[in-house]
Short mmCIF file of C-alpha atoms in Angstrom, two decimals:
data_model
loop_
_atom_site.label_atom_id
_atom_site.label_comp_id
_atom_site.label_asym_id
_atom_site.label_seq_id
_atom_site.Cartn_x
_atom_site.Cartn_y
_atom_site.Cartn_z
CA UNK A 1302 -9.95 112.09 140.32
CA UNK A 1303 -10.89 112.99 144.31
CA UNK A 1304 -8.51 113.21 147.24
CA UNK A 1305 -9.23 113.74 150.46
CA UNK A 1306 -7.56 115.92 153.18
CA UNK A 1307 -7.38 115.54 156.62
CA UNK A 1308 -4.49 116.64 159.48
CA UNK A 1309 -1.76 114.08 160.27
CA UNK A 1310 -2.98 114.53 163.82
CA UNK A 1311 -5.54 115.78 166.56
CA UNK A 1312 -5.16 115.75 170.40
CA UNK A 1313 -8.60 116.23 172.76
CA UNK A 1314 -9.19 115.74 176.67
CA UNK A 1315 -11.51 113.43 177.24
CA UNK A 1316 -15.30 114.00 177.56
CA UNK A 1317 -15.11 117.11 175.16
CA UNK A 1318 -16.02 117.17 171.85
CA UNK A 1319 -13.98 116.28 168.67
CA UNK A 1320 -14.00 117.86 165.53
CA UNK A 1321 -12.51 115.86 162.73
CA UNK A 1322 -12.42 117.54 159.47
CA UNK A 1323 -11.94 116.81 156.19
CA UNK A 1324 -12.02 118.30 152.47
CA UNK A 1325 -13.16 116.92 149.17
CA UNK A 1326 -13.17 119.11 146.55
CA UNK A 1327 -12.81 117.35 143.91
CA UNK A 1328 -15.99 115.29 145.05
CA UNK A 1329 -17.89 114.55 142.06
CA UNK A 1330 -22.57 114.63 143.05
CA UNK A 1331 -22.54 110.76 143.87
CA UNK A 1332 -19.67 109.87 145.83
CA UNK A 1333 -20.90 108.76 149.35
CA UNK A 1334 -18.75 110.38 152.04
CA UNK A 1335 -17.66 107.51 154.60
CA UNK A 1336 -15.74 107.48 158.05
CA UNK A 1337 -13.74 104.60 159.32
CA UNK A 1338 -10.75 104.74 162.32
CA UNK A 1339 -8.69 101.89 163.04
CA UNK A 1340 -6.78 100.99 166.09
CA UNK A 1341 -3.48 99.80 166.27
CA UNK A 1342 -3.24 96.07 165.17
CA UNK A 1343 -6.71 96.40 164.24
CA UNK A 1344 -8.59 96.14 160.84
CA UNK A 1345 -10.85 99.28 160.26
CA UNK A 1346 -13.90 100.22 161.43
CA UNK A 1347 -17.15 101.93 160.08
CA UNK A 1348 -18.88 105.02 162.01
CA UNK A 1349 -20.72 106.87 159.82
CA UNK A 1350 -21.62 107.47 155.94
CA UNK A 1351 -23.75 110.23 154.52
CA UNK A 1352 -24.36 112.00 150.92
CA UNK A 1353 -25.79 115.48 151.37
CA UNK A 1354 -28.01 115.24 154.71
CA UNK A 1355 -26.37 115.58 158.21
CA UNK A 1356 -26.32 111.96 159.76
CA UNK A 1357 -26.21 111.28 163.16
CA UNK A 1358 -25.62 108.02 165.00
CA UNK A 1359 -24.46 106.18 168.40
CA UNK A 1360 -20.85 107.04 167.61
CA UNK A 1361 -20.42 109.88 166.18
CA UNK A 1362 -22.54 112.73 163.56
CA UNK A 1363 -21.36 113.57 160.26
CA UNK A 1364 -21.23 117.61 159.15
CA UNK A 1365 -21.62 117.85 155.47
CA UNK A 1366 -20.60 121.46 154.05
CA UNK A 1367 -23.43 122.68 151.80
CA UNK A 1368 -21.24 122.23 148.50
CA UNK A 1369 -20.19 119.02 149.51
CA UNK A 1370 -16.32 120.08 149.76
CA UNK A 1371 -16.04 119.18 152.83
CA UNK A 1372 -17.39 116.93 156.10
CA UNK A 1373 -16.33 117.44 159.43
CA UNK A 1374 -17.06 114.36 161.80
CA UNK A 1375 -17.99 114.79 165.30
CA UNK A 1376 -17.35 113.01 168.63
CA UNK A 1377 -19.59 113.96 171.19
CA UNK A 1378 -17.59 113.01 174.22
CA UNK A 1379 -14.13 111.87 173.38
CA UNK A 1380 -13.43 108.67 175.67
CA UNK A 1381 -9.82 107.40 175.59
CA UNK A 1382 -11.01 104.13 174.04
CA UNK A 1383 -11.85 107.21 170.66
CA UNK A 1384 -7.75 107.34 170.19
CA UNK A 1385 -7.15 105.97 166.41
CA UNK A 1386 -6.25 106.34 163.15
CA UNK A 1387 -9.66 107.64 161.59
CA UNK A 1388 -9.95 108.15 157.50
CA UNK A 1389 -12.07 109.65 155.62
CA UNK A 1390 -13.21 107.84 152.38
CA UNK A 1391 -15.72 108.65 149.43
CA UNK A 1392 -16.78 106.05 148.11
CA UNK A 1393 -18.20 105.81 144.42
CA UNK A 1394 -21.55 104.26 142.58
CA UNK A 1395 -20.17 100.40 141.28
CA UNK A 1396 -18.05 101.56 137.96
CA UNK A 1397 -18.67 97.45 136.92
CA UNK A 1398 -15.28 96.92 135.93
CA UNK A 1399 -11.63 98.92 135.90
CA UNK A 1400 -10.60 102.05 138.33
CA UNK A 1401 -12.68 101.90 140.95
CA UNK A 1402 -12.27 104.87 142.93
CA UNK A 1403 -12.82 104.48 146.20
CA UNK A 1404 -10.63 107.18 147.32
CA UNK A 1405 -8.95 107.28 151.12
CA UNK A 1406 -7.02 110.01 152.93
CA UNK A 1407 -3.90 109.21 154.85
CA UNK A 1408 -5.98 109.77 157.93
CA UNK A 1409 -6.09 111.51 161.17
CA UNK A 1410 -4.09 110.16 164.39
CA UNK A 1411 -5.81 110.88 167.74
CA UNK A 1412 -4.73 110.90 170.68
CA UNK A 1413 -7.69 111.40 173.69
CA UNK A 1414 -5.87 112.96 176.90
CA UNK A 1415 -7.39 111.69 180.33
CA UNK B 725 -22.53 86.84 164.70
CA UNK B 726 -19.04 85.96 163.67
CA UNK B 727 -17.45 89.01 162.32
CA UNK B 728 -15.43 88.32 159.86
CA UNK B 729 -12.33 85.91 159.38
CA UNK B 730 -9.08 86.04 157.30
CA UNK B 731 -6.38 83.40 157.32
CA UNK B 732 -3.89 83.11 157.36
CA UNK B 733 -2.39 86.12 160.22
CA UNK B 734 0.72 86.32 159.32
CA UNK B 735 3.12 85.05 156.61
CA UNK B 736 6.33 85.38 155.06
CA UNK B 737 7.44 85.15 151.68
CA UNK B 738 10.94 84.71 149.15
CA UNK B 739 10.43 86.68 146.49
CA UNK B 740 9.19 85.44 143.03
CA UNK B 741 6.75 83.27 144.89
CA UNK B 742 3.48 83.38 144.95
CA UNK B 743 0.49 83.45 147.78
CA UNK B 744 -3.34 82.88 148.23
CA UNK B 745 -5.14 84.58 151.37
CA UNK B 746 -8.23 83.88 152.17
CA UNK B 747 -11.28 85.40 154.34
CA UNK B 748 -14.67 84.69 155.41
CA UNK B 749 -16.87 86.83 155.73
CA UNK B 750 -20.14 87.67 158.06
CA UNK B 751 -23.01 85.90 157.10
CA UNK B 752 -25.22 87.08 154.24
CA UNK B 753 -22.75 89.19 153.37
CA UNK B 754 -22.24 88.28 149.33
CA UNK B 755 -19.73 91.42 149.10
CA UNK B 756 -16.35 91.34 149.83
CA UNK B 757 -13.58 93.34 149.17
CA UNK B 758 -9.77 93.34 149.08
CA UNK B 759 -7.75 96.19 150.66
CA UNK B 760 -3.55 96.61 151.05
CA UNK B 761 -2.15 99.07 154.05
CA UNK B 762 1.56 99.69 153.53
CA UNK B 763 2.66 103.39 155.16
CA UNK B 764 4.09 104.37 152.57
CA UNK B 765 0.79 104.78 149.83
CA UNK B 766 -2.00 104.09 153.05
CA UNK B 767 -5.26 101.95 152.28
CA UNK B 768 -5.98 101.37 148.95
CA UNK B 769 -8.57 99.21 147.52
CA UNK B 770 -7.16 96.18 145.64
CA UNK B 771 -10.73 94.46 144.16
CA UNK B 772 -14.44 93.53 145.39
CA UNK B 773 -16.18 90.57 144.94
CA UNK B 774 -19.61 90.34 144.45
CA UNK B 775 -22.05 86.72 144.26
CA UNK B 776 -19.20 85.39 142.32
CA UNK B 777 -18.19 88.17 139.72
CA UNK B 778 -15.69 90.88 140.23
CA UNK B 779 -18.04 94.28 140.12
CA UNK B 780 -15.23 96.88 140.85
CA UNK B 781 -10.99 96.96 140.44
CA UNK B 782 -8.74 99.37 141.43
CA UNK B 783 -5.15 100.25 140.31
CA UNK B 784 -3.49 97.17 140.52
CA UNK B 785 -0.87 94.79 138.43
CA UNK B 786 -2.70 91.90 137.34
CA UNK B 787 0.17 90.01 139.58
CA UNK B 788 -2.81 90.60 142.54
CA UNK B 789 -6.33 88.26 141.46
CA UNK B 790 -8.82 87.06 143.79
CA UNK B 791 -11.98 85.34 143.08
CA UNK B 792 -14.95 84.71 145.15
CA UNK B 793 -16.73 80.54 146.28
CA UNK B 794 -20.56 79.81 146.08
CA UNK B 795 -20.60 80.11 149.58
CA UNK B 796 -19.16 84.08 149.22
CA UNK B 797 -16.46 83.52 150.73
CA UNK B 798 -12.91 84.96 149.09
CA UNK B 799 -9.57 84.27 148.27
CA UNK B 800 -6.59 87.15 146.63
CA UNK B 801 -3.68 85.64 145.12
CA UNK B 802 -0.60 87.55 144.40
CA UNK B 803 1.78 85.81 142.14
CA UNK B 804 5.94 86.54 141.84
CA UNK B 805 5.49 88.52 144.67
CA UNK B 806 7.85 92.07 145.30
CA UNK B 807 9.40 93.58 148.45
CA UNK B 808 7.45 96.44 147.29
CA UNK B 809 3.83 93.81 147.86
CA UNK B 810 5.06 93.16 151.85
CA UNK B 811 1.52 95.01 153.56
CA UNK B 812 -1.12 94.58 155.53
CA UNK B 813 -3.91 92.85 153.62
CA UNK B 814 -7.57 93.48 154.65
CA UNK B 815 -10.59 91.71 153.53
CA UNK B 816 -14.17 93.67 154.03
CA UNK B 817 -17.45 92.07 154.07
CA UNK B 818 -20.93 94.28 153.03
CA UNK B 819 -24.37 93.41 152.48
CA UNK B 820 -24.34 95.14 149.18
CA UNK B 821 -23.56 97.71 147.40
CA UNK B 822 -20.02 99.59 148.05
CA UNK B 823 -20.58 102.87 147.84
CA UNK B 824 -23.62 103.56 150.57
CA UNK B 825 -22.89 99.63 153.13
CA UNK B 826 -21.00 99.38 155.76
CA UNK B 827 -18.26 98.14 155.34
CA UNK B 828 -16.82 95.16 158.39
CA UNK B 829 -12.68 94.50 157.20
CA UNK B 830 -11.33 91.59 158.71
CA UNK B 831 -8.11 91.81 161.63
CA UNK B 832 -5.83 91.54 158.55
CA UNK B 833 -3.18 89.22 156.93
CA UNK B 834 0.74 90.63 157.18
CA UNK B 835 2.35 89.42 154.37
CA UNK B 836 6.22 89.76 154.22
CA UNK B 837 8.31 89.18 150.98
CA UNK B 838 11.86 88.66 151.50
#
């Protein structure tokens, strides 16, 4: 089964860029890579997703390695509101039945210092 | 646009009882997924319903079941509760396919089993 590995914690300073890594060496060719973040006492919030190419949106950028065995979430200018647990997720095509392998990492706790 | 709502927000049950949790998705979303979040296991996918049919299922015992109604609202049921079922149960809605669509999470239902 595909797995994801993330650092337990990272620290950044406000207004500096943050690079959050995720290793997924057993990723399948059809798995999408998603990133979500979760603040205390809230449900996860979507950040970004991609398949093969790098992606940008208003929140962040996603850099995907050419072999797809790793990816990096980039927050261009961290703010205090970005302090959260960040999850890297592999999302396969519909299985049409049991044992759908939607794989979550343990998450990285990002601390942002003022 | 109203977000995903879950009821109740908190619940206390005793071992052996059964419980039903409710989720109302964002208007227009036909996919509803359920997740269990615990400190030890992290986020785990339970199942997904799309247009009243279970489309994907994770690796949980049959005590965990769900259904979806014609208005896309969904319920999750856990029978014969065990202490290990204590967790935050999250519901997420999506417009379409889980693999490449953004999921919107609700705030969760905190279930405590005594």
